[in-house]
Amino acid sequence: MTYAPISSDAATTSGDALVSADDVRSAFAQAMSEMYRQEVPQYGDLIALVADINRRTLEQDPALAERLEAQHETARLDVERHGAIRVGTAEELATLRRVFALMGMHPVSYYDLSTAGVPVHSTAFRPVDEDALSRNPFRVFTSLLRLELIEDDALRRQAASILAERDIFTPGARELIALGERQGGFDPSQAQRFVAEILETFRWHHEATVDRTTYQSLHDAHRLIADVVCFRGPHINHLTPRTLDIDAAQAAMPERDITPKAVIEGPPKRRWPILLRQTSFKALEEPVRFAGQEDGSHTARFGEIEQRGMALTPKGRALYDTLLSRSREQPSAGDNATHQRQLEDVFAEFPDDLETLRREALAYFRYRISDTGRERLAAGATPPETLDALVTEAWVEVMPITYEDFLPVSAAGIFQSNLGDASHAAYANGSSRAAFELALGRPVFDEFALYARLQDDSRAQIQRQLGLCALR
Ligand code: OOG
Ligand code: NI
């Protein structure tokens, strides 16, 4: 397997040139994508489908093409992916945090899936800076099994002791993690070795570490518990490309012999997309070999497509959550067309023009001086001192900030569509963010604070450029 060439940055600590964490992340994302394409050929089909749809969408919508270009999103679109993994212990999670940090990825947000009957809680490792996001926004939705939610004492202890036996990292990976932390990064050849060693953690193993009886009892407690506990490592369970038109993707999947889940998760189609819309195809039944040489099958890996819209403020998110739960009070439509119509009716209340979204502070925006603004400034005109006036008088342009995170209700829908009839009722224990952060070894970043910082930075920049003492 070949990796993308990793270019050297000038930054040095010990005399060796270190590559940037962004380059390590890009190389890793590409290596992961190549590995998954070989492991799950349908993933390659999804990539081809999404590339086709994106090309057509950009051709048919020049305004969208121009906007994406202005937001530096065209280049990242082709490589943009998220993946997902599930781990079993605090040590595994904390070590992954160190691994991802070396790739410039940090834990953002806490997701509690137990209310949806899935015995895990999660975060997403992703880049947080503007530059890093535009280089390659690779994200990994990472779930930690909540062993305490296994009701049967003996089974819970058995699961814990199975997990205690395994090391999901190669010895080479452990050495390189320590080295990378000591040096503050990797030189090019270390970076290539790091990517190769870490890839091993995410590889699929068709030999289970347990016998069929053990697998079955864990599977009966919850299918996901068997998936986390019975294998050597946390195989990547999907990799998701980003489409510009998820309705077209949903419609095109059957034409390519891919059966999508019944409905698209998230908000309805809008003129100005918000947050995240997702669809997936069901997990594949794959042959496995249990300890004792018995053959069987396991269902875990699937495919997913997503469309990203703008990040919402806490106020916008509260409106989204209210409308989403209102739409879920109606009897659920079995088919996507009806489901989307119902959603659209309820979401008619959510403003769908940029200026209202901005003035009502429902979404986050990036501000930028317009060409007109530059010309006026050069001609000696005095800009107004309020943002609203700068926008209405076309001194500055506004662009929505892309949502980089995940939605717990949608994530639960994706998990559930893979659990078939065996879905579990909500767990009563409730959310346990403090326990998750303790396992992780640090608090998660607050997504709203990250988006607010991007917005504030852009405001500060136009204020400087316009030479304004104050900007209200
Ligand atoms: C993760 C499911 C959640 C998403 O896109 O919301 C997810 C999993 O199945 O491990 O990936
Ligand atoms: Ni996903």
Short mmCIF file of C-alpha atoms and ligand atoms in Angstrom, two decimals:
data_model
loop_
_atom_site.label_atom_id
_atom_site.label_comp_id
_atom_site.label_asym_id
_atom_site.label_seq_id
_atom_site.Cartn_x
_atom_site.Cartn_y
_atom_site.Cartn_z
CA MET A 1 0.00 0.00 0.00
CA THR A 2 1.27 3.49 -0.78
CA TYR A 3 0.62 6.64 1.21
CA ALA A 4 0.33 10.21 0.09
CA PRO A 5 3.71 11.88 0.15
CA ILE A 6 4.03 13.84 3.33
CA SER A 7 5.63 17.21 2.80
CA SER A 8 8.05 18.64 5.30
CA ASP A 9 7.31 21.82 7.19
CA ALA A 10 10.13 24.00 8.37
CA ALA A 11 9.29 23.60 12.06
CA THR A 12 12.07 21.79 13.88
CA THR A 13 12.69 20.90 17.48
CA SER A 14 15.51 18.36 17.56
CA GLY A 15 17.06 19.32 14.25
CA ASP A 16 14.81 17.01 12.23
CA ALA A 17 12.12 18.50 10.04
CA LEU A 18 8.70 17.68 11.48
CA VAL A 19 5.70 17.21 9.26
CA SER A 20 2.52 19.00 10.25
CA ALA A 21 -0.21 17.14 12.10
CA ASP A 22 -2.50 18.10 9.18
CA ASP A 23 -0.34 16.08 6.80
CA VAL A 24 -0.31 13.10 9.14
CA ARG A 25 -4.14 13.30 9.35
CA SER A 26 -4.49 13.52 5.57
CA ALA A 27 -2.19 10.55 5.03
CA PHE A 28 -4.05 8.55 7.66
CA ALA A 29 -7.48 9.41 6.22
CA GLN A 30 -6.32 8.35 2.79
CA ALA A 31 -4.78 5.11 4.05
CA MET A 32 -7.95 4.32 5.99
CA SER A 33 -10.06 4.98 2.90
CA GLU A 34 -7.90 2.65 0.79
CA MET A 35 -8.06 -0.07 3.40
CA TYR A 36 -11.85 0.20 3.76
CA ARG A 37 -12.35 0.18 0.01
CA GLN A 38 -10.55 -3.17 -0.10
CA GLU A 39 -12.39 -4.54 2.90
CA VAL A 40 -15.89 -3.36 1.90
CA PRO A 41 -16.24 -2.97 -1.89
CA GLN A 42 -19.66 -1.26 -1.51
CA TYR A 43 -17.79 1.65 0.07
CA GLY A 44 -16.05 2.19 -3.27
CA ASP A 45 -19.48 2.24 -4.95
CA LEU A 46 -20.69 4.90 -2.50
CA ILE A 47 -17.64 7.05 -3.19
CA ALA A 48 -18.24 6.81 -6.95
CA LEU A 49 -21.92 7.67 -6.52
CA VAL A 50 -21.19 10.68 -4.33
CA ALA A 51 -18.48 11.96 -6.70
CA ASP A 52 -20.97 11.77 -9.60
CA ILE A 53 -23.68 13.60 -7.68
CA ASN A 54 -21.31 16.28 -6.44
CA ARG A 55 -20.00 16.92 -9.94
CA ARG A 56 -23.53 17.22 -11.33
CA THR A 57 -24.71 19.43 -8.46
CA LEU A 58 -21.82 21.86 -8.91
CA GLU A 59 -22.46 22.02 -12.68
CA GLN A 60 -26.16 22.72 -12.17
CA ASP A 61 -25.73 25.24 -9.35
CA PRO A 62 -22.95 27.72 -10.18
CA ALA A 63 -23.90 29.89 -7.19
CA LEU A 64 -23.28 26.95 -4.85
CA ALA A 65 -20.00 26.18 -6.64
CA GLU A 66 -18.90 29.78 -6.17
CA ARG A 67 -19.87 29.82 -2.50
CA LEU A 68 -18.01 26.60 -1.73
CA GLU A 69 -14.96 27.91 -3.54
CA ALA A 70 -15.08 31.15 -1.52
CA GLN A 71 -15.28 29.11 1.69
CA HIS A 72 -12.32 26.96 0.59
CA GLU A 73 -14.57 23.92 0.67
CA THR A 74 -14.30 22.66 -2.90
CA ALA A 75 -10.89 21.11 -2.41
CA ARG A 76 -11.75 19.44 0.86
CA LEU A 77 -14.99 17.98 -0.51
CA ASP A 78 -13.29 15.18 -2.45
CA VAL A 79 -11.35 13.92 0.55
CA GLU A 80 -13.90 14.67 3.24
CA ARG A 81 -14.86 11.62 5.31
CA HIS A 82 -15.93 10.66 8.76
CA GLY A 83 -15.47 7.25 10.26
CA ALA A 84 -16.71 5.51 13.39
CA ILE A 85 -15.25 3.10 15.91
CA ARG A 86 -16.32 1.64 19.25
CA VAL A 87 -13.90 0.84 22.05
CA GLY A 88 -14.23 -1.13 25.25
CA THR A 89 -12.04 0.43 27.95
CA ALA A 90 -10.92 3.76 29.35
CA GLU A 91 -7.29 2.94 28.47
CA GLU A 92 -8.24 2.31 24.83
CA LEU A 93 -10.12 5.60 24.65
CA ALA A 94 -7.37 7.62 26.36
CA THR A 95 -4.70 6.14 24.06
CA LEU A 96 -6.81 6.97 21.01
CA ARG A 97 -7.03 10.54 22.27
CA ARG A 98 -3.21 10.67 22.20
CA VAL A 99 -3.10 9.05 18.74
CA PHE A 100 -5.61 11.49 17.28
CA ALA A 101 -3.89 14.48 18.91
CA LEU A 102 -0.78 13.59 16.88
CA MET A 103 -3.01 13.93 13.81
CA GLY A 104 -4.39 17.29 14.93
CA MET A 105 -7.74 15.79 15.99
CA HIS A 106 -9.33 16.62 19.33
CA PRO A 107 -12.43 15.40 21.14
CA VAL A 108 -15.43 17.64 20.52
CA SER A 109 -18.82 17.22 22.22
CA TYR A 110 -20.30 14.48 24.34
CA TYR A 111 -23.02 12.24 22.90
CA ASP A 112 -25.18 10.07 25.11
CA LEU A 113 -26.66 7.19 23.13
CA SER A 114 -28.04 5.26 26.12
CA THR A 115 -31.37 7.09 25.92
CA ALA A 116 -31.77 5.50 22.49
CA GLY A 117 -31.07 2.02 23.86
CA VAL A 118 -27.45 1.89 22.69
CA PRO A 119 -25.06 1.14 25.59
CA VAL A 120 -22.33 3.61 24.60
CA HIS A 121 -21.36 7.23 24.99
CA SER A 122 -19.27 9.05 22.46
CA THR A 123 -17.26 12.00 21.23
CA ALA A 124 -15.94 13.00 17.81
CA PHE A 125 -12.22 13.51 17.24
CA ARG A 126 -11.74 16.24 14.65
CA PRO A 127 -9.58 19.24 13.76
CA VAL A 128 -10.71 22.41 15.51
CA ASP A 129 -8.82 25.27 13.79
CA GLU A 130 -10.01 26.98 10.66
CA ASP A 131 -6.86 26.14 8.67
CA ALA A 132 -6.79 22.53 9.78
CA LEU A 133 -10.48 22.12 8.93
CA SER A 134 -9.96 23.43 5.44
CA ARG A 135 -6.91 21.22 4.91
CA ASN A 136 -8.73 18.01 5.78
CA PRO A 137 -11.68 17.85 8.18
CA PHE A 138 -11.39 14.07 8.82
CA ARG A 139 -13.44 13.11 11.87
CA VAL A 140 -13.87 9.89 13.82
CA PHE A 141 -17.04 9.32 15.86
CA THR A 142 -15.68 7.33 18.78
CA SER A 143 -17.87 5.42 21.19
CA LEU A 144 -16.98 3.88 24.55
CA LEU A 145 -18.94 0.84 25.66
CA ARG A 146 -20.70 1.36 29.00
CA LEU A 147 -20.08 -2.00 30.62
CA GLU A 148 -22.09 -0.92 33.66
CA LEU A 149 -25.20 -1.10 31.47
CA ILE A 150 -24.84 -4.89 31.11
CA GLU A 151 -27.49 -6.04 33.53
CA ASP A 152 -26.16 -9.54 34.22
CA ASP A 153 -23.30 -9.45 36.79
CA ALA A 154 -21.46 -12.53 35.57
CA LEU A 155 -21.68 -11.45 31.95
CA ARG A 156 -20.44 -7.97 32.79
CA ARG A 157 -17.42 -9.38 34.63
CA GLN A 158 -16.71 -11.76 31.77
CA ALA A 159 -16.82 -8.91 29.23
CA ALA A 160 -14.47 -6.82 31.37
CA SER A 161 -11.96 -9.65 31.68
CA ILE A 162 -12.01 -10.35 27.93
CA LEU A 163 -11.32 -6.66 27.24
CA ALA A 164 -8.52 -6.59 29.82
CA GLU A 165 -6.71 -9.28 27.84
CA ARG A 166 -6.40 -7.41 24.56
CA ASP A 167 -4.14 -4.64 23.33
CA ILE A 168 -5.67 -2.85 20.34
CA PHE A 169 -2.34 -1.11 19.57
CA THR A 170 0.75 -2.71 18.06
CA PRO A 171 4.01 -2.38 20.04
CA GLY A 172 5.27 -0.17 17.19
CA ALA A 173 2.27 2.12 17.55
CA ARG A 174 2.86 2.49 21.29
CA GLU A 175 6.52 3.39 20.73
CA LEU A 176 5.66 5.93 18.05
CA ILE A 177 2.95 7.57 20.17
CA ALA A 178 5.49 8.16 22.93
CA LEU A 179 8.09 9.36 20.43
CA GLY A 180 5.67 11.74 18.71
CA GLU A 181 4.68 13.25 22.03
CA ARG A 182 8.31 13.69 23.08
CA GLN A 183 9.29 15.33 19.80
CA GLY A 184 6.08 17.26 19.28
CA GLY A 185 5.48 15.47 15.98
CA PHE A 186 7.11 13.18 13.43
CA ASP A 187 9.70 13.44 10.71
CA PRO A 188 8.46 12.13 7.33
CA SER A 189 9.58 8.54 7.72
CA GLN A 190 8.29 8.30 11.30
CA ALA A 191 4.98 9.73 10.10
CA GLN A 192 4.66 7.02 7.49
CA ARG A 193 5.40 4.32 10.05
CA PHE A 194 2.94 5.88 12.48
CA VAL A 195 0.16 5.85 9.88
CA ALA A 196 0.90 2.21 9.00
CA GLU A 197 1.00 1.06 12.64
CA ILE A 198 -2.17 2.93 13.62
CA LEU A 199 -4.02 1.54 10.62
CA GLU A 200 -3.61 -1.91 12.23
CA THR A 201 -5.86 -0.85 15.10
CA PHE A 202 -8.75 -0.20 12.71
CA ARG A 203 -8.37 -3.28 10.54
CA TRP A 204 -11.10 -5.92 10.35
CA HIS A 205 -10.30 -9.31 11.90
CA HIS A 206 -12.53 -12.15 10.94
CA GLU A 207 -11.28 -14.31 13.81
CA ALA A 208 -13.20 -13.59 16.98
CA THR A 209 -11.27 -13.83 20.25
CA VAL A 210 -14.07 -15.78 21.95
CA ASP A 211 -16.04 -18.98 21.35
CA ARG A 212 -19.52 -19.01 19.87
CA THR A 213 -21.29 -19.40 23.23
CA THR A 214 -19.59 -16.34 24.69
CA TYR A 215 -20.27 -14.34 21.53
CA GLN A 216 -23.91 -15.37 21.64
CA SER A 217 -24.47 -14.40 25.28
CA LEU A 218 -22.86 -10.97 24.73
CA HIS A 219 -24.86 -10.60 21.51
CA ASP A 220 -28.07 -11.43 23.38
CA ALA A 221 -27.31 -8.70 25.95
CA HIS A 222 -26.85 -6.23 23.04
CA ARG A 223 -25.51 -6.75 19.55
CA LEU A 224 -23.15 -3.84 20.00
CA ILE A 225 -21.57 -5.38 23.10
CA ALA A 226 -20.56 -8.44 21.05
CA ASP A 227 -19.14 -6.15 18.40
CA VAL A 228 -16.94 -4.29 20.88
CA VAL A 229 -15.85 -7.18 23.08
CA CYS A 230 -15.33 -10.19 20.80
CA PHE A 231 -12.65 -8.97 18.38
CA ARG A 232 -8.98 -7.99 18.55
CA GLY A 233 -9.62 -4.35 17.79
CA PRO A 234 -12.14 -1.60 17.08
CA HIS A 235 -12.53 -2.20 13.34
CA ILE A 236 -13.62 0.91 11.50
CA ASN A 237 -17.36 0.29 11.02
CA HIS A 238 -18.07 2.87 8.31
CA LEU A 239 -16.45 5.72 6.40
CA THR A 240 -18.76 8.43 5.16
CA PRO A 241 -18.29 10.71 2.15
CA ARG A 242 -19.96 14.13 2.04
CA THR A 243 -22.52 14.77 -0.68
CA LEU A 244 -23.95 18.09 -1.86
CA ASP A 245 -27.38 16.50 -2.52
CA ILE A 246 -28.41 13.72 -0.19
CA ASP A 247 -31.89 13.41 -1.70
CA ALA A 248 -30.27 12.56 -5.03
CA ALA A 249 -27.92 10.14 -3.26
CA GLN A 250 -30.82 8.36 -1.48
CA ALA A 251 -32.67 8.04 -4.80
CA ALA A 252 -29.58 6.81 -6.68
CA MET A 253 -28.53 4.13 -4.18
CA PRO A 254 -31.03 1.45 -5.37
CA GLU A 255 -29.96 2.08 -8.98
CA ARG A 256 -26.53 0.86 -7.91
CA ASP A 257 -27.90 -2.13 -6.02
CA ILE A 258 -27.38 -0.48 -2.64
CA THR A 259 -30.41 -0.54 -0.31
CA PRO A 260 -30.59 2.62 1.80
CA LYS A 261 -32.16 2.80 5.26
CA ALA A 262 -35.83 3.83 5.09
CA VAL A 263 -35.48 7.54 5.88
CA ILE A 264 -32.87 10.30 5.76
CA GLU A 265 -31.96 11.40 9.31
CA GLY A 266 -31.82 15.02 10.40
CA PRO A 267 -33.52 18.18 9.12
CA PRO A 268 -35.47 18.35 5.85
CA LYS A 269 -34.17 19.74 2.55
CA ARG A 270 -33.92 23.53 2.67
CA ARG A 271 -32.70 26.39 0.55
CA TRP A 272 -30.05 27.00 3.24
CA PRO A 273 -29.07 23.60 4.65
CA ILE A 274 -28.60 23.37 8.41
CA LEU A 275 -26.61 20.91 10.52
CA LEU A 276 -26.37 17.44 9.07
CA ARG A 277 -28.50 15.04 7.01
CA GLN A 278 -27.49 11.38 6.82
CA THR A 279 -28.47 8.11 5.22
CA SER A 280 -26.83 4.68 5.30
CA PHE A 281 -27.05 1.14 4.01
CA LYS A 282 -27.54 -1.73 6.39
CA ALA A 283 -24.62 -3.53 7.94
CA LEU A 284 -23.34 -6.53 6.04
CA GLU A 285 -23.47 -10.05 7.40
CA GLU A 286 -19.84 -11.18 7.28
CA PRO A 287 -18.24 -14.57 7.92
CA VAL A 288 -16.26 -14.90 11.13
CA ARG A 289 -14.39 -17.75 12.80
CA PHE A 290 -14.92 -18.24 16.53
CA ALA A 291 -12.30 -19.61 18.89
CA GLY A 292 -12.52 -23.39 18.59
CA GLN A 293 -12.60 -23.12 14.79
CA GLU A 294 -16.37 -22.77 14.55
CA ASP A 295 -17.65 -20.68 11.64
CA GLY A 296 -20.34 -18.05 12.07
CA SER A 297 -21.25 -14.55 11.02
CA HIS A 298 -21.17 -11.03 12.43
CA THR A 299 -22.94 -7.86 11.38
CA ALA A 300 -21.22 -4.56 12.04
CA ARG A 301 -19.87 -2.74 9.03
CA PHE A 302 -22.00 -0.51 6.86
CA GLY A 303 -21.95 2.50 4.55
CA GLU A 304 -23.20 6.03 5.07
CA ILE A 305 -23.54 9.31 3.16
CA GLU A 306 -23.93 12.74 4.72
CA GLN A 307 -24.76 16.28 3.65
CA ARG A 308 -23.49 19.13 5.81
CA GLY A 309 -25.18 22.47 6.34
CA MET A 310 -24.54 25.43 8.61
CA ALA A 311 -23.67 25.29 12.30
CA LEU A 312 -26.44 26.55 14.59
CA THR A 313 -26.06 28.65 17.74
CA PRO A 314 -27.50 27.28 21.00
CA LYS A 315 -30.67 29.24 20.17
CA GLY A 316 -30.86 27.74 16.67
CA ARG A 317 -30.09 24.29 18.02
CA ALA A 318 -32.86 24.60 20.61
CA LEU A 319 -35.30 25.45 17.83
CA TYR A 320 -34.03 22.49 15.80
CA ASP A 321 -34.45 20.14 18.77
CA THR A 322 -37.97 21.43 19.48
CA LEU A 323 -39.09 21.05 15.88
CA LEU A 324 -37.45 17.64 15.54
CA SER A 325 -39.20 16.29 18.63
CA ARG A 326 -42.48 17.81 17.43
CA SER A 327 -42.10 15.96 14.15
CA ARG A 328 -41.34 12.76 16.03
CA GLU A 329 -44.65 12.98 17.89
CA GLN A 330 -46.43 12.12 14.66
CA PRO A 331 -46.74 8.46 13.71
CA SER A 332 -43.52 7.70 11.88
CA ALA A 333 -43.80 7.47 8.13
CA GLY A 334 -42.36 4.27 6.72
CA ASP A 335 -41.20 5.89 3.50
CA ASN A 336 -38.77 8.72 3.00
CA ALA A 337 -41.05 10.89 0.81
CA THR A 338 -43.77 11.05 3.49
CA HIS A 339 -41.20 11.48 6.25
CA GLN A 340 -39.61 14.42 4.41
CA ARG A 341 -43.01 16.05 3.79
CA GLN A 342 -43.90 15.79 7.48
CA LEU A 343 -40.52 17.26 8.43
CA GLU A 344 -40.88 20.10 5.95
CA ASP A 345 -44.30 21.02 7.40
CA VAL A 346 -42.92 21.20 10.92
CA PHE A 347 -39.69 22.96 9.89
CA ALA A 348 -41.58 25.68 8.01
CA GLU A 349 -41.14 27.56 11.29
CA PHE A 350 -37.33 27.58 10.93
CA PRO A 351 -36.30 30.71 8.96
CA ASP A 352 -34.72 29.83 5.63
CA ASP A 353 -33.06 33.03 4.48
CA LEU A 354 -29.55 34.04 5.47
CA GLU A 355 -30.33 37.50 6.79
CA THR A 356 -33.03 36.29 9.18
CA LEU A 357 -30.85 33.44 10.36
CA ARG A 358 -28.07 35.94 11.02
CA ARG A 359 -30.12 38.72 12.62
CA GLU A 360 -31.92 36.27 14.88
CA ALA A 361 -28.58 34.67 15.77
CA LEU A 362 -29.81 31.21 14.84
CA ALA A 363 -26.63 30.23 12.98
CA TYR A 364 -22.91 31.06 12.95
CA PHE A 365 -21.41 33.15 10.17
CA ARG A 366 -18.04 34.16 8.87
CA TYR A 367 -17.66 37.83 7.88
CA ARG A 368 -15.42 39.09 5.11
CA ILE A 369 -14.88 42.48 3.44
CA SER A 370 -16.58 42.60 0.05
CA ASP A 371 -14.91 43.86 -3.12
CA THR A 372 -17.18 46.91 -2.90
CA GLY A 373 -16.06 47.47 0.67
CA ARG A 374 -12.41 47.36 -0.37
CA GLU A 375 -12.99 49.84 -3.18
CA ARG A 376 -14.86 52.26 -0.91
CA LEU A 377 -12.13 51.99 1.69
CA ALA A 378 -9.46 52.72 -0.90
CA ALA A 379 -11.49 55.74 -2.04
CA GLY A 380 -11.48 57.04 1.54
CA ALA A 381 -15.11 56.36 2.50
CA THR A 382 -15.95 55.83 6.17
CA PRO A 383 -17.58 52.52 7.02
CA PRO A 384 -20.52 52.36 9.47
CA GLU A 385 -19.80 50.96 12.93
CA THR A 386 -22.47 48.35 13.22
CA LEU A 387 -22.35 44.90 11.73
CA ASP A 388 -25.94 45.15 10.53
CA ALA A 389 -25.17 48.35 8.62
CA LEU A 390 -21.96 46.89 7.20
CA VAL A 391 -23.97 43.94 5.91
CA THR A 392 -26.97 45.87 4.54
CA GLU A 393 -24.71 48.45 2.91
CA ALA A 394 -22.69 45.59 1.35
CA TRP A 395 -19.36 46.50 2.96
CA VAL A 396 -19.04 42.95 4.18
CA GLU A 397 -20.22 39.55 3.01
CA VAL A 398 -21.52 36.81 5.24
CA MET A 399 -21.00 33.10 4.77
CA PRO A 400 -22.50 30.37 6.92
CA ILE A 401 -20.00 28.33 8.93
CA THR A 402 -20.19 24.61 8.13
CA TYR A 403 -21.36 22.22 10.83
CA GLU A 404 -18.47 19.87 11.68
CA ASP A 405 -20.13 17.73 14.36
CA PHE A 406 -22.82 15.08 14.82
CA LEU A 407 -26.42 14.83 16.03
CA PRO A 408 -27.31 12.39 18.79
CA VAL A 409 -30.81 11.60 17.50
CA SER A 410 -29.45 10.96 13.99
CA ALA A 411 -26.56 8.90 15.34
CA ALA A 412 -29.06 6.81 17.31
CA GLY A 413 -31.07 6.35 14.09
CA ILE A 414 -27.93 5.16 12.29
CA PHE A 415 -27.03 2.75 15.13
CA GLN A 416 -30.67 1.50 15.26
CA SER A 417 -30.97 0.85 11.54
CA ASN A 418 -28.20 -1.66 12.02
CA LEU A 419 -29.70 -3.37 15.03
CA GLY A 420 -32.67 -4.88 13.18
CA ASP A 421 -35.46 -6.22 15.37
CA ALA A 422 -33.16 -6.66 18.32
CA SER A 423 -33.29 -2.99 19.32
CA HIS A 424 -33.15 -2.32 23.04
CA ALA A 425 -35.32 -0.05 25.18
CA ALA A 426 -33.74 3.14 26.59
CA TYR A 427 -31.29 2.52 29.43
CA ALA A 428 -32.40 4.16 32.64
CA ASN A 429 -28.97 5.21 33.95
CA GLY A 430 -28.91 8.45 32.06
CA SER A 431 -25.94 10.32 30.75
CA SER A 432 -22.53 10.12 32.31
CA ARG A 433 -20.39 12.83 30.81
CA ALA A 434 -18.09 13.11 33.82
CA ALA A 435 -17.29 9.38 33.65
CA PHE A 436 -16.62 9.68 29.92
CA GLU A 437 -14.24 12.60 30.38
CA LEU A 438 -12.46 10.78 33.18
CA ALA A 439 -11.93 7.81 30.84
CA LEU A 440 -10.82 10.11 28.04
CA GLY A 441 -8.37 11.89 30.30
CA ARG A 442 -9.56 15.42 29.51
CA PRO A 443 -12.77 17.39 29.01
CA VAL A 444 -14.29 17.47 25.54
CA PHE A 445 -14.34 20.75 23.61
CA ASP A 446 -17.63 22.61 23.50
CA GLU A 447 -18.71 22.76 19.85
CA PHE A 448 -20.59 26.04 20.31
CA ALA A 449 -17.50 27.72 21.72
CA LEU A 450 -15.49 26.56 18.69
CA TYR A 451 -18.00 27.96 16.18
CA ALA A 452 -18.36 31.19 18.16
CA ARG A 453 -14.58 31.59 18.03
CA LEU A 454 -14.52 31.22 14.25
CA GLN A 455 -17.28 33.84 13.99
CA ASP A 456 -15.60 36.22 16.46
CA ASP A 457 -12.24 35.88 14.74
CA SER A 458 -13.78 36.90 11.42
CA ARG A 459 -15.47 39.90 13.09
CA ALA A 460 -12.21 40.97 14.67
CA GLN A 461 -10.49 40.69 11.32
CA ILE A 462 -12.96 42.91 9.44
CA GLN A 463 -12.87 45.39 12.30
CA ARG A 464 -9.09 45.61 11.93
CA GLN A 465 -9.23 45.81 8.16
CA LEU A 466 -11.84 48.54 8.22
CA GLY A 467 -9.93 50.43 10.91
CA LEU A 468 -12.94 50.58 13.25
CA CYS A 469 -12.39 51.23 16.97
CA ALA A 470 -15.66 49.55 17.80
CA LEU A 471 -17.96 47.16 16.01
CA ARG A 472 -21.43 46.63 17.40
C1 OOG B 1 -21.60 5.34 15.08
C2 OOG B 1 -22.94 5.81 14.59
C3 OOG B 1 -23.01 7.33 14.56
C4 OOG B 1 -23.06 9.13 12.75
O1 OOG B 1 -22.67 9.48 11.63
O2 OOG B 1 -23.95 9.72 13.37
C5 OOG B 1 -22.43 7.94 13.34
C6 OOG B 1 -21.45 3.86 15.10
O3 OOG B 1 -22.27 3.12 14.53
O4 OOG B 1 -20.46 3.40 15.71
O5 OOG B 1 -21.47 7.51 12.78
NI NI B 2 -21.50 8.03 10.75
#
